[in-house]
Amino acid sequence: MALSKKYELKMGPATREAFGKALADVGRKNPDVVVCDADLSKSTNTHFFAKEFPERFIQCGIAESNMVAVGSGLAAGGKIPFVSSFSAFVINKGFEQLRVTAAYPNVNLKVVGTHSGISIGEDGPSQMSIEDLSLACNLPGFTVLAPCDEVSMTAAIHMTAEHVGPVFVRAGRSKAAHVYEPGAEFHIGGSTELLAGTDVAIFANGLLVAEALRAAETLDAAGISARVIDLYSIKPIDRAAIERASKECRAIVVAEEHLKDTGIGSRVAQVTTETTPCVMEFVGVDNTYAESGTPEAVVEKYGLLAKDIVTAVHKVLARKK
Amino acid sequence: MTKTSNPAELAAISKTVRRHILEMITAAKSGHPGGSLSATELVVTLFFDIMKHDPANPTWADRDRFILGKGHACPVLYSVMAECGYTPVDKLNTFRQLGSIYQGHPDVRFIPALEASTGSLGEGLSVALGMALAARFNGCPSRTFVVLGDGEIQEGQIWEAAMFGAFHKIDNVVAIVDWNKIQLDGFVKDIMPLDPLVEKWASFGWHVINIDGHDIEAVQKAFHEAETVKGKPTVILANTIKGKGVSFMENNPKWHGSAPSKDECELALKELV
C-alpha cells in the first residue's frame, strides 16, 4: 500500500507567530482593524501589529473582562477589533463578556486565544486552555477556527478579518509542523482531506493534525488505510465531510488537544448520529488537568501523540462490524 | 420629536415617563420600578435636551450613544425612547410578553436603535468606552453616555474599565451613577458599601460631578460641564431616591424588583398628575 500523499512535516513557526504576522498584514490592508491585548503582546505576538500601528493598538492591561467588552464597543462603533490573550484567560475570564456583549448582540468582534492546549508545557494547568473550543462553540453566532500550521493560520486570520460576525481563533505556543503548501485554500465551514483512506477516518485539528498524519503512516505500514481530515473549522462544522467519512469508512477517530468531554469529538459524534452513525473513538485530554513539563513530555504523558491515535484506531477497528 | 432645554417641560415629560413605567410594569406583573423611577430625570434630560440624536435616523454615524448599564431599569429607557418616537408608545404595555420588542432587559435584536444589549451588570461601562474609542478613531464628534446602578459598580469590571478610561484619556464618555443607595437585597451600605465614592472615582482619574439627580437644572449643568472636561472621562454621581415620585415606593428596597398590583398602580398614578 501507499499513502495518497507524502507529508514531510518540517517544523515551522508556532501558529501564534503566524497569527501575529498575519494580523499586521490585515492591519496594512484594512485601516479599520484595531487590536487589544492584555499585557501579553510579546507572547501572543500582537507586538508585530503594535510596532507597525501603535495608534491602532490598545493596551488593556491585565483585565480581560474589560478588554473583551471594550472590543465589543469598538465593533459596535464600526471598527474591526481583534482582542487577544492566552486562550485560557480570554475565554475563561472573558466568557461572560463574550456571551452578553459580543455573541448576544452579534457584534463583529474577533477573538484570538494563543497558548491553547497542554503543549505550552512548563507553565502548567492554570495557563493551559483545554475547554476553549467547547466554550467558544457555546456562543451562538460565533465562528470557531482552529488552524494547525503557518499557512492555515495565516489564511484563518485573513478570513476572520473579512468575515462579518464574531469569530474565535485558537492558536498554539509551540512550533507547528508545516502541513500545507502556500496557496492552499480554506473556507469557514470547510475541512481538508489531507490523506485519502477507506478503513478509518481520523478527524483532527491543531497540533494533532501532524500527529494524525504520522499515525496514518504507521497504520499504512500495518495495512490499514486511514483517511486524515483537518477539521480546522469547528463551527460551522463540515457536516458533509463527516457524513461521507462515516458512510465510506464506517469508523472514526477524533483527535484533539482539548478535553474529550464537549470537545470537537462530541461535535463530530453529533453529526454522525444525526446522519450516518458509525463506531468512534476519541483522543484528547481525559477528564483531568495536565501538569508542568517540557511540551514533548506533557503531550506524551497525557496521550496526544501519533501512537495514541494508532491505539485508538485499532480499538475502533475491533468494534467495526 | 421636539427637544427642549426648559426644566419645566423636562419635568412634565418625566412625569409622563413615570406613568408609563408604572403602567408597563403593572401590566407585565414583573419588572423593576424603583431603579427606573430613580433614573427618570437623568434619562429624560439626556434624550430630550443633551444628546444629539435623531429618531428618524437611528443609524446616523455622528449620533451620541446611550447605554443603560443597569439594564433592569429598561422601563425608563423604553418609555423615553417611545416618547422620542423610536418605538410605539401604545405597545409599552406589551413589556416582557413573548414577541414584544420591549424585552425584559434591553435587547438590540428587538430594538436596533438601542446601542447595546445589557442586563448582566458591570459590562456597560466597558462597552461605552469601546464605542467612544471607535468614535475617536473615526474622527467622529459623538459622545457616549452610560447610566450605571450604584449596586452595579460593586462589579470588579467597573474598576477595570475605570482604570482603562482614565489611562486612555477617553473624554468623550460620561458615566452617570444612579446613586439611589438601594439594591435588591437591601441598602447598599448594608450589602457592600461604596464609600467614599467621590474619592474612589477621583482616585481612578475621573472628573467627578456630585449632584442631586432629580434637580433637572443641576443635571443639565453637569452634562454641560462634562463636555468641557478634556483629557479624562467624567462621572456624574447623581444622588437619587429609589422609587422617586411615588410616596410608598420611595426609599423602600421592596420596590427594586416587584410589580405593583392594579390598585397600587392606580394609587401611584394619582401622585403623578
Coordinates of C-alpha atoms in Angstrom, one line a residue:
Chain A
M1 CA 0.0 0.0 0.0
A2 CA 1.0 3.6 -0.4
L3 CA -0.2 6.9 1.2
S4 CA -2.1 9.2 -1.2
K5 CA 0.3 11.9 -0.4
K6 CA 3.7 12.2 1.4
Y7 CA 4.0 14.9 4.1
E8 CA 7.5 15.9 5.2
L9 CA 6.1 17.7 8.3
K10 CA 9.1 20.0 8.5
M11 CA 9.0 22.1 11.6
G12 CA 7.6 25.6 11.1
P13 CA 6.7 28.6 13.3
A14 CA 4.1 28.4 16.1
T15 CA 0.6 29.3 15.0
R16 CA 0.7 32.3 17.4
E17 CA 3.6 33.7 15.4
A18 CA 1.8 33.1 12.1
F19 CA -1.2 34.9 13.7
G20 CA 0.9 37.9 14.8
K21 CA 2.4 38.3 11.3
A22 CA -0.9 37.8 9.6
L23 CA -2.5 40.4 11.9
A24 CA 0.0 43.0 10.9
D25 CA -0.8 42.1 7.3
V26 CA -4.6 42.6 7.7
G27 CA -3.7 45.8 9.5
R28 CA -2.0 47.0 6.4
K29 CA -4.9 46.0 4.2
N30 CA -7.7 47.5 6.4
P31 CA -7.4 50.7 8.4
D32 CA -10.5 49.7 10.4
V33 CA -8.6 46.8 12.1
V34 CA -7.7 47.6 15.7
V35 CA -6.0 45.3 18.2
C36 CA -6.5 44.9 22.0
D37 CA -4.1 43.0 24.2
A38 CA -4.0 42.3 28.0
D39 CA -0.3 42.7 28.7
L40 CA 0.8 39.7 26.8
S41 CA 1.6 41.2 23.4
K42 CA 5.1 39.8 23.4
S43 CA 3.7 36.3 23.9
T44 CA 0.6 36.5 21.8
N45 CA 2.6 38.2 19.0
T46 CA 0.3 41.1 18.6
H47 CA 3.5 43.1 19.1
F48 CA 4.1 42.9 15.3
F49 CA 0.9 44.9 14.8
A50 CA 1.6 47.2 17.8
K51 CA 5.0 48.1 16.4
E52 CA 3.7 48.9 12.9
F53 CA 0.4 50.6 14.0
P54 CA 0.9 51.9 17.6
E55 CA -2.1 54.3 17.2
R56 CA -4.4 51.3 16.5
F57 CA -3.1 49.1 19.3
I58 CA -5.0 49.4 22.5
Q59 CA -3.2 48.2 25.6
C60 CA -5.8 47.0 28.1
G61 CA -3.6 45.8 31.0
I62 CA -4.3 42.6 32.9
A63 CA -8.1 43.0 32.7
E64 CA -9.5 40.5 30.2
S65 CA -13.2 41.1 31.1
N66 CA -12.9 44.8 30.3
M67 CA -10.8 44.1 27.2
V68 CA -13.5 41.8 25.7
A69 CA -16.3 44.3 26.4
V70 CA -14.2 47.3 25.1
G71 CA -13.7 45.2 21.9
S72 CA -17.5 44.7 21.6
G73 CA -17.9 48.5 21.9
L74 CA -15.3 49.1 19.3
A75 CA -17.1 46.6 17.0
A76 CA -20.4 48.3 17.6
G77 CA -18.7 51.6 16.7
G78 CA -17.7 50.2 13.3
K79 CA -14.1 49.1 13.9
I80 CA -12.8 45.5 13.3
P81 CA -11.3 44.7 16.7
F82 CA -9.0 41.7 17.3
V83 CA -8.7 41.0 21.1
S84 CA -6.0 38.6 22.1
S85 CA -4.6 37.0 25.1
F86 CA -3.7 33.5 26.3
S87 CA -6.7 31.4 25.4
A88 CA -7.2 30.3 29.0
F89 CA -7.6 33.9 30.1
V90 CA -9.5 35.5 27.3
I91 CA -12.1 32.6 27.0
N92 CA -12.5 32.0 30.7
K93 CA -12.2 35.4 32.3
G94 CA -13.9 37.0 29.3
F95 CA -16.6 34.4 28.7
E96 CA -19.4 36.4 30.4
Q97 CA -18.5 39.4 28.2
L98 CA -18.2 37.2 25.1
R99 CA -21.7 36.0 25.8
V100 CA -23.5 39.2 26.7
T101 CA -21.6 41.9 24.9
A102 CA -20.4 40.0 21.7
A103 CA -22.5 36.9 20.9
Y104 CA -25.9 38.1 22.1
P105 CA -25.9 41.4 20.1
N106 CA -23.8 39.6 17.4
V107 CA -21.1 42.2 17.0
N108 CA -18.1 42.0 14.7
L109 CA -15.6 41.0 17.4
K110 CA -12.6 38.9 16.6
V111 CA -11.0 36.9 19.5
V112 CA -7.7 35.1 19.2
G113 CA -6.6 32.8 22.0
T114 CA -3.0 31.8 21.9
H115 CA -1.1 29.2 24.1
S116 CA -4.0 26.8 23.8
G117 CA -3.9 23.2 24.8
I118 CA -1.4 21.5 27.1
S119 CA 1.5 21.7 24.7
I120 CA 2.5 25.0 26.3
G121 CA 4.3 22.7 28.7
E122 CA 6.2 24.3 31.6
D123 CA 3.7 26.9 32.7
G124 CA 1.2 24.3 33.8
P125 CA -2.5 23.9 34.0
S126 CA -3.5 27.4 35.1
Q127 CA -2.3 28.6 31.7
M128 CA -3.5 25.5 29.7
S129 CA -6.6 26.0 27.8
I130 CA -8.4 22.7 27.4
E131 CA -12.0 23.9 27.3
D132 CA -11.8 26.9 24.9
L133 CA -13.3 25.3 21.8
S134 CA -16.2 24.0 23.7
L135 CA -16.9 27.3 25.3
A136 CA -16.5 29.2 22.0
C137 CA -18.9 26.8 20.4
N138 CA -21.4 27.7 23.2
L139 CA -21.6 31.3 21.9
P140 CA -24.4 31.4 19.3
G141 CA -23.4 33.1 16.1
F142 CA -19.7 32.7 16.7
T143 CA -17.5 31.1 14.0
V144 CA -14.8 29.0 15.6
L145 CA -11.5 28.1 13.9
A146 CA -8.5 26.0 15.0
P147 CA -5.8 26.0 12.3
C148 CA -2.8 23.7 12.5
D149 CA 0.1 25.4 10.9
E150 CA 1.5 28.7 9.5
V151 CA -0.3 28.6 6.1
S152 CA -3.7 27.7 7.6
M153 CA -3.4 30.2 10.4
T154 CA -2.5 33.0 8.0
A155 CA -5.5 32.1 5.9
A156 CA -7.7 31.9 9.0
I157 CA -6.7 35.4 10.2
H158 CA -7.5 36.9 6.7
M159 CA -10.8 35.0 6.6
T160 CA -11.6 36.3 10.1
A161 CA -11.0 39.9 9.2
E162 CA -13.1 39.6 6.1
H163 CA -16.0 37.7 7.7
V164 CA -18.7 39.9 9.2
G165 CA -19.6 38.5 12.6
P166 CA -17.9 37.3 15.8
V167 CA -15.0 34.8 15.4
F168 CA -12.8 32.8 17.8
V169 CA -9.5 31.6 16.6
R170 CA -7.3 29.1 18.5
A171 CA -3.5 29.4 18.3
G172 CA -0.7 27.4 20.0
R173 CA 2.5 28.3 21.7
S174 CA 4.9 25.6 20.4
K175 CA 6.3 25.2 16.9
A176 CA 4.0 23.6 14.5
A177 CA 4.9 21.3 11.6
H178 CA 4.2 22.5 8.1
V179 CA 1.2 20.7 6.8
Y180 CA 0.0 22.9 3.9
E181 CA 1.8 24.3 0.9
P182 CA 1.5 28.1 0.4
G183 CA -1.7 28.8 -1.6
A184 CA -3.8 26.1 -0.1
E185 CA -7.4 27.1 0.1
F186 CA -9.6 27.3 3.2
H187 CA -13.1 28.5 4.0
I188 CA -15.3 29.0 7.0
G189 CA -17.3 25.7 7.4
G190 CA -14.7 23.7 5.5
S191 CA -12.2 21.0 6.2
T192 CA -9.3 19.5 4.3
E193 CA -8.9 15.8 3.4
L194 CA -5.1 15.5 3.7
L195 CA -5.0 11.8 3.1
A196 CA -7.4 9.6 1.3
G197 CA -8.4 6.3 3.1
T198 CA -11.1 3.8 3.4
D199 CA -10.7 1.8 6.6
V200 CA -11.0 4.5 9.2
A201 CA -11.3 8.3 9.1
I202 CA -9.2 10.4 11.5
F203 CA -10.5 13.9 12.2
A204 CA -8.0 16.2 13.9
N205 CA -7.2 19.9 14.4
G206 CA -4.3 22.0 15.7
L207 CA -1.2 20.1 16.6
L208 CA -3.0 16.8 16.4
V209 CA -3.2 17.1 12.6
A210 CA 0.5 16.3 12.2
E211 CA 0.2 13.5 14.7
A212 CA -2.7 12.1 12.7
L213 CA -0.6 12.2 9.5
R214 CA 2.2 10.4 11.4
A215 CA -0.3 7.8 12.7
A216 CA -1.6 7.2 9.2
E217 CA 1.9 6.3 8.1
T218 CA 2.2 3.7 10.8
L219 CA -1.2 2.4 10.0
D220 CA -0.4 2.2 6.3
A221 CA 2.6 0.0 7.2
A222 CA 0.2 -2.3 9.0
G223 CA -2.1 -2.4 6.0
I224 CA -4.7 -0.1 7.4
S225 CA -5.9 2.7 5.1
A226 CA -6.6 5.9 7.1
R227 CA -8.3 9.0 5.8
V228 CA -7.0 12.1 7.6
I229 CA -9.1 15.2 7.7
D230 CA -8.1 18.6 9.1
L231 CA -11.2 19.9 10.8
Y232 CA -9.9 23.5 11.0
S233 CA -13.5 25.0 11.1
I234 CA -15.1 23.8 14.3
K235 CA -18.2 25.9 13.9
P236 CA -19.7 25.9 11.4
I237 CA -18.5 22.3 11.0
D238 CA -18.2 20.4 7.7
R239 CA -21.2 18.1 8.1
A240 CA -20.8 16.7 4.5
A241 CA -17.2 15.6 5.1
I242 CA -18.2 13.9 8.4
E243 CA -21.2 12.1 6.9
R244 CA -19.1 11.0 3.9
A245 CA -16.4 9.6 6.2
S246 CA -18.9 7.8 8.3
K247 CA -20.6 6.2 5.3
E248 CA -17.4 5.3 3.5
C249 CA -15.0 4.3 6.3
R250 CA -17.6 3.2 8.9
A251 CA -15.1 4.0 11.7
I252 CA -14.0 7.4 13.0
V253 CA -11.3 8.6 15.4
V254 CA -11.3 12.2 16.6
A255 CA -8.0 13.6 18.0
E256 CA -7.7 17.0 19.7
E257 CA -5.7 18.9 22.2
H258 CA -8.7 19.6 24.3
L259 CA -10.9 17.9 27.0
K260 CA -12.6 14.9 25.4
D261 CA -15.8 15.9 27.2
T262 CA -17.5 18.5 25.0
G263 CA -14.6 18.8 22.5
I264 CA -14.8 18.5 18.7
G265 CA -15.2 14.8 19.3
S266 CA -18.7 15.3 20.6
R267 CA -19.5 17.7 17.8
V268 CA -18.4 15.1 15.2
A269 CA -20.4 12.4 17.0
Q270 CA -23.4 14.7 17.0
V271 CA -23.2 14.9 13.2
T272 CA -22.7 11.2 12.7
T273 CA -25.7 10.3 15.0
E274 CA -27.8 12.8 13.0
T275 CA -26.7 11.4 9.7
T276 CA -25.0 8.0 9.4
P277 CA -23.8 6.6 12.7
C278 CA -20.6 4.6 12.9
V279 CA -18.2 3.4 15.6
M280 CA -16.0 6.1 17.1
E281 CA -13.0 6.6 19.4
F282 CA -11.7 9.8 20.9
V283 CA -8.1 11.0 21.6
G284 CA -7.9 14.0 23.9
V285 CA -7.4 15.1 27.5
D286 CA -9.4 12.8 29.6
N287 CA -11.2 14.4 32.5
T288 CA -8.1 15.9 34.1
Y289 CA -5.7 18.8 34.3
A290 CA -2.2 18.2 33.0
E291 CA 1.0 19.3 34.7
S292 CA 4.3 21.2 34.1
G293 CA 7.0 19.6 31.9
T294 CA 8.5 20.0 28.5
P295 CA 5.8 20.2 25.8
E296 CA 7.0 16.9 24.4
A297 CA 6.8 15.2 27.8
V298 CA 3.4 16.6 28.6
V299 CA 1.7 15.6 25.4
E300 CA 3.2 12.2 25.7
K301 CA 2.1 11.6 29.3
Y302 CA -1.4 12.9 28.5
G303 CA -1.8 10.8 25.4
L304 CA -1.8 13.2 22.5
L305 CA 0.8 11.6 20.1
A306 CA 0.6 9.6 16.9
K307 CA 0.9 6.3 18.9
D308 CA -2.2 7.2 20.9
I309 CA -4.1 7.8 17.7
V310 CA -2.9 4.4 16.3
T311 CA -4.1 2.7 19.5
A312 CA -7.5 4.4 19.1
V313 CA -7.7 3.2 15.5
H314 CA -7.0 -0.4 16.5
K315 CA -9.7 -0.1 19.1
V316 CA -12.3 1.3 16.8
L317 CA -11.5 -1.2 14.0
A318 CA -12.0 -4.0 16.6
R319 CA -15.5 -2.7 17.1
K320 CA -16.3 -2.2 13.5
K321 CA -18.6 -4.8 12.1
Chain B
M1 CA -39.5 64.7 18.4
T2 CA -39.3 68.2 20.0
K3 CA -36.3 68.8 22.1
T4 CA -36.3 71.3 24.9
S5 CA -33.9 72.8 27.5
N6 CA -36.8 74.1 29.6
P7 CA -36.6 72.4 33.0
A8 CA -40.4 72.7 33.5
E9 CA -41.0 70.9 30.2
L10 CA -38.5 68.2 31.1
A11 CA -40.2 67.8 34.4
A12 CA -43.5 67.3 32.6
I13 CA -42.0 64.7 30.3
S14 CA -40.5 63.0 33.4
K15 CA -44.0 62.8 34.9
T16 CA -45.4 61.1 31.7
V17 CA -42.4 58.7 31.7
R18 CA -43.0 57.8 35.3
R19 CA -46.7 57.0 34.5
H20 CA -45.5 54.7 31.6
I21 CA -43.1 53.0 33.9
L22 CA -45.7 52.1 36.4
E23 CA -48.3 51.1 33.9
M24 CA -46.0 48.9 31.9
I25 CA -44.6 47.1 34.9
T26 CA -48.1 46.6 36.3
A27 CA -49.3 45.2 33.0
A28 CA -46.3 42.8 32.9
K29 CA -46.8 41.8 36.5
S30 CA -43.0 41.9 36.9
G31 CA -40.1 44.3 36.4
H32 CA -38.0 46.9 38.3
P33 CA -39.9 50.1 39.2
G34 CA -37.6 51.5 41.9
G35 CA -34.5 52.0 39.8
S36 CA -36.5 53.1 36.7
L37 CA -38.1 55.9 38.7
S38 CA -34.8 57.0 40.3
A39 CA -33.2 57.4 36.8
T40 CA -36.1 59.2 35.2
E41 CA -34.8 62.8 35.1
L42 CA -31.3 61.6 34.1
V43 CA -32.6 59.7 31.0
V44 CA -35.2 62.3 30.1
T45 CA -32.7 65.1 30.2
L46 CA -30.3 63.2 28.1
F47 CA -32.7 62.2 25.3
F48 CA -34.8 65.4 25.3
D49 CA -32.1 68.0 25.8
I50 CA -28.5 66.9 25.9
M51 CA -27.9 64.2 23.3
K52 CA -27.5 64.7 19.6
H53 CA -29.7 62.1 18.0
D54 CA -32.5 61.7 15.5
P55 CA -35.2 59.1 16.0
A56 CA -35.9 59.3 12.2
N57 CA -32.3 58.3 11.5
P58 CA -31.2 56.0 14.3
T59 CA -28.0 54.9 12.4
W60 CA -26.7 58.4 11.9
A61 CA -22.9 58.0 12.4
D62 CA -22.4 61.1 14.4
R63 CA -25.2 60.5 16.9
D64 CA -24.5 60.4 20.6
R65 CA -24.7 57.0 22.1
F66 CA -26.6 55.9 25.2
I67 CA -26.1 52.7 27.1
L68 CA -28.2 51.6 30.1
G69 CA -25.7 49.6 32.1
K70 CA -28.3 48.8 34.7
G71 CA -30.4 47.1 32.1
H72 CA -33.1 46.1 34.5
A73 CA -34.2 49.7 34.6
C74 CA -35.3 49.4 30.9
P75 CA -38.8 50.7 31.6
V76 CA -37.4 54.2 31.9
L77 CA -35.4 53.8 28.6
Y78 CA -38.3 52.2 26.7
S79 CA -40.7 55.0 27.9
V80 CA -38.2 57.7 26.9
M81 CA -37.4 56.2 23.5
A82 CA -41.1 55.7 22.8
E83 CA -41.8 59.3 23.7
C84 CA -39.0 60.4 21.4
G85 CA -40.6 58.4 18.6
Y86 CA -38.2 55.5 18.2
T87 CA -40.8 52.9 19.2
P88 CA -44.6 52.8 19.7
V89 CA -46.0 54.3 22.9
D90 CA -49.1 52.2 22.6
K91 CA -47.1 49.0 22.7
L92 CA -45.3 49.8 26.0
N93 CA -47.8 47.6 27.8
T94 CA -46.6 44.6 26.0
F95 CA -43.4 44.8 28.1
R96 CA -42.0 41.4 28.9
Q97 CA -44.5 39.5 26.8
L98 CA -43.5 36.9 24.2
G99 CA -42.8 38.7 20.9
S100 CA -42.8 42.2 22.4
I101 CA -39.9 44.5 21.3
Y102 CA -39.9 45.6 24.9
Q103 CA -37.9 42.7 26.3
G104 CA -37.2 42.1 30.0
H105 CA -33.8 43.7 29.6
P106 CA -32.6 45.8 26.6
D107 CA -32.0 43.6 23.5
V108 CA -30.7 45.1 20.3
R109 CA -32.2 42.3 18.3
F110 CA -35.7 43.6 19.1
I111 CA -34.9 47.4 19.1
P112 CA -32.0 48.1 16.8
A113 CA -31.9 51.7 17.9
L114 CA -30.6 50.5 21.3
E115 CA -26.8 50.8 21.3
A116 CA -26.2 47.7 23.5
S117 CA -27.9 44.7 25.0
T118 CA -27.5 44.8 28.7
G119 CA -28.7 43.1 31.8
S120 CA -25.6 41.5 33.2
L121 CA -24.3 44.2 35.4
G122 CA -20.8 45.7 35.2
E123 CA -20.3 45.4 31.4
G124 CA -21.9 48.6 30.0
L125 CA -19.1 51.0 31.0
S126 CA -16.5 48.9 29.1
V127 CA -18.8 48.8 26.0
A128 CA -19.3 52.5 26.3
L129 CA -15.5 53.1 26.4
G130 CA -15.1 50.9 23.4
M131 CA -17.7 52.9 21.4
A132 CA -16.1 56.2 22.5
L133 CA -12.7 54.9 21.3
A134 CA -14.3 53.9 18.0
A135 CA -15.6 57.5 17.7
R136 CA -12.2 58.8 18.4
F137 CA -10.6 56.5 15.8
N138 CA -13.3 57.6 13.3
G139 CA -12.8 61.3 14.0
C140 CA -16.5 61.4 14.9
P141 CA -17.8 64.0 17.4
S142 CA -20.2 61.6 19.1
R143 CA -20.3 61.3 22.9
T144 CA -21.3 58.2 24.7
F145 CA -23.4 58.2 27.9
V146 CA -23.8 55.2 30.2
V147 CA -26.1 55.0 33.2
L148 CA -24.8 52.7 35.9
G149 CA -26.5 51.5 39.1
D150 CA -24.8 52.1 42.4
G151 CA -25.2 48.4 43.2
E152 CA -23.8 47.7 39.7
I153 CA -20.5 49.3 40.5
Q154 CA -19.7 46.6 43.0
E155 CA -18.8 44.6 39.9
G156 CA -15.0 44.4 39.5
Q157 CA -15.1 45.0 35.8
I158 CA -16.3 48.6 36.5
W159 CA -13.0 49.4 38.1
E160 CA -11.0 47.7 35.3
A161 CA -13.0 50.0 33.0
A162 CA -12.4 53.0 35.2
M163 CA -8.6 52.5 35.0
F164 CA -8.8 51.9 31.3
G165 CA -10.9 55.0 30.6
A166 CA -8.6 57.3 32.5
F167 CA -5.4 55.8 31.1
H168 CA -6.6 56.2 27.5
K169 CA -8.0 59.7 28.3
I170 CA -11.4 58.8 26.9
D171 CA -13.0 62.2 27.4
N172 CA -16.0 61.6 25.1
V173 CA -17.6 59.3 27.7
V174 CA -19.9 60.3 30.5
A175 CA -20.8 57.7 33.1
I176 CA -23.8 58.5 35.3
V177 CA -24.2 56.6 38.6
D178 CA -27.8 56.4 39.6
W179 CA -26.8 56.7 43.3
N180 CA -30.1 55.6 44.9
K181 CA -28.5 53.8 47.8
I182 CA -30.6 50.6 47.4
Q183 CA -30.1 47.3 45.7
L184 CA -32.1 44.1 45.5
D185 CA -31.2 42.7 48.9
G186 CA -31.4 46.0 50.8
F187 CA -29.5 49.2 51.4
V188 CA -26.1 49.4 49.6
K189 CA -24.4 50.3 52.9
D190 CA -25.5 47.0 54.4
I191 CA -24.8 44.8 51.3
M192 CA -21.4 46.2 50.1
P193 CA -20.7 49.8 50.9
L194 CA -19.2 52.1 48.2
D195 CA -18.0 55.0 50.3
P196 CA -16.0 57.1 49.8
L197 CA -17.5 57.1 46.3
V198 CA -16.4 60.6 45.2
E199 CA -12.8 59.9 46.2
K200 CA -12.9 56.5 44.7
W201 CA -13.7 57.8 41.2
A202 CA -11.4 60.8 41.6
S203 CA -8.5 58.5 42.6
F204 CA -9.2 56.4 39.5
G205 CA -8.5 59.5 37.4
W206 CA -12.1 60.6 36.6
H207 CA -13.6 64.1 36.7
V208 CA -16.3 63.7 39.3
I209 CA -19.5 65.8 39.5
N210 CA -21.7 65.2 42.5
I211 CA -25.3 66.3 42.1
D212 CA -29.0 65.9 43.0
G213 CA -30.1 63.6 40.2
H214 CA -33.7 64.8 40.4
D215 CA -32.8 68.5 40.0
I216 CA -33.1 68.9 36.3
E217 CA -31.1 72.2 36.1
A218 CA -28.3 70.5 38.1
V219 CA -28.4 67.6 35.7
Q220 CA -28.2 69.8 32.7
K221 CA -25.4 71.8 34.2
A222 CA -23.4 68.6 34.9
F223 CA -23.7 67.4 31.3
H224 CA -22.5 70.8 30.1
E225 CA -19.6 70.7 32.5
A226 CA -18.7 67.2 31.3
E227 CA -18.5 68.4 27.8
T228 CA -15.8 71.0 28.7
V229 CA -13.6 68.4 30.5
K230 CA -10.7 67.3 28.3
G231 CA -8.1 64.6 28.8
K232 CA -10.1 62.5 31.3
P233 CA -13.6 60.9 31.4
T234 CA -16.3 62.3 33.6
V235 CA -18.6 60.5 36.1
I236 CA -21.7 62.2 37.4
L237 CA -22.7 60.9 40.8
A238 CA -26.4 61.5 40.7
N239 CA -27.9 61.3 44.2
T240 CA -31.3 59.9 43.6
I241 CA -34.2 58.4 45.5
K242 CA -35.2 54.8 44.6
G243 CA -38.9 54.8 43.7
K244 CA -38.9 58.6 43.2
G245 CA -42.3 60.1 42.6
V246 CA -44.4 57.5 44.3
S247 CA -44.6 58.1 48.1
F248 CA -45.0 54.5 49.1
M249 CA -42.2 53.3 46.8
E250 CA -39.6 55.8 47.8
N251 CA -36.6 54.5 49.7
N252 CA -38.1 51.0 50.1
P253 CA -35.9 48.1 48.8
K254 CA -39.1 46.1 48.2
W255 CA -39.7 48.1 45.0
H256 CA -36.3 47.2 43.5
G257 CA -37.9 44.3 41.6
S258 CA -41.6 43.9 42.4
A259 CA -44.5 45.0 40.3
P260 CA -47.3 47.0 41.8
S261 CA -50.8 45.5 41.9
K262 CA -53.5 47.2 39.8
D263 CA -54.8 49.0 42.9
E264 CA -51.3 50.1 43.9
C265 CA -50.6 51.3 40.4
E266 CA -53.8 53.4 40.5
L267 CA -52.7 54.9 43.8
A268 CA -49.3 55.7 42.4
L269 CA -50.7 57.3 39.3
K270 CA -52.8 59.7 41.4
E271 CA -49.5 61.1 42.7
L272 CA -48.3 61.7 39.1
V273 CA -50.9 64.1 37.7

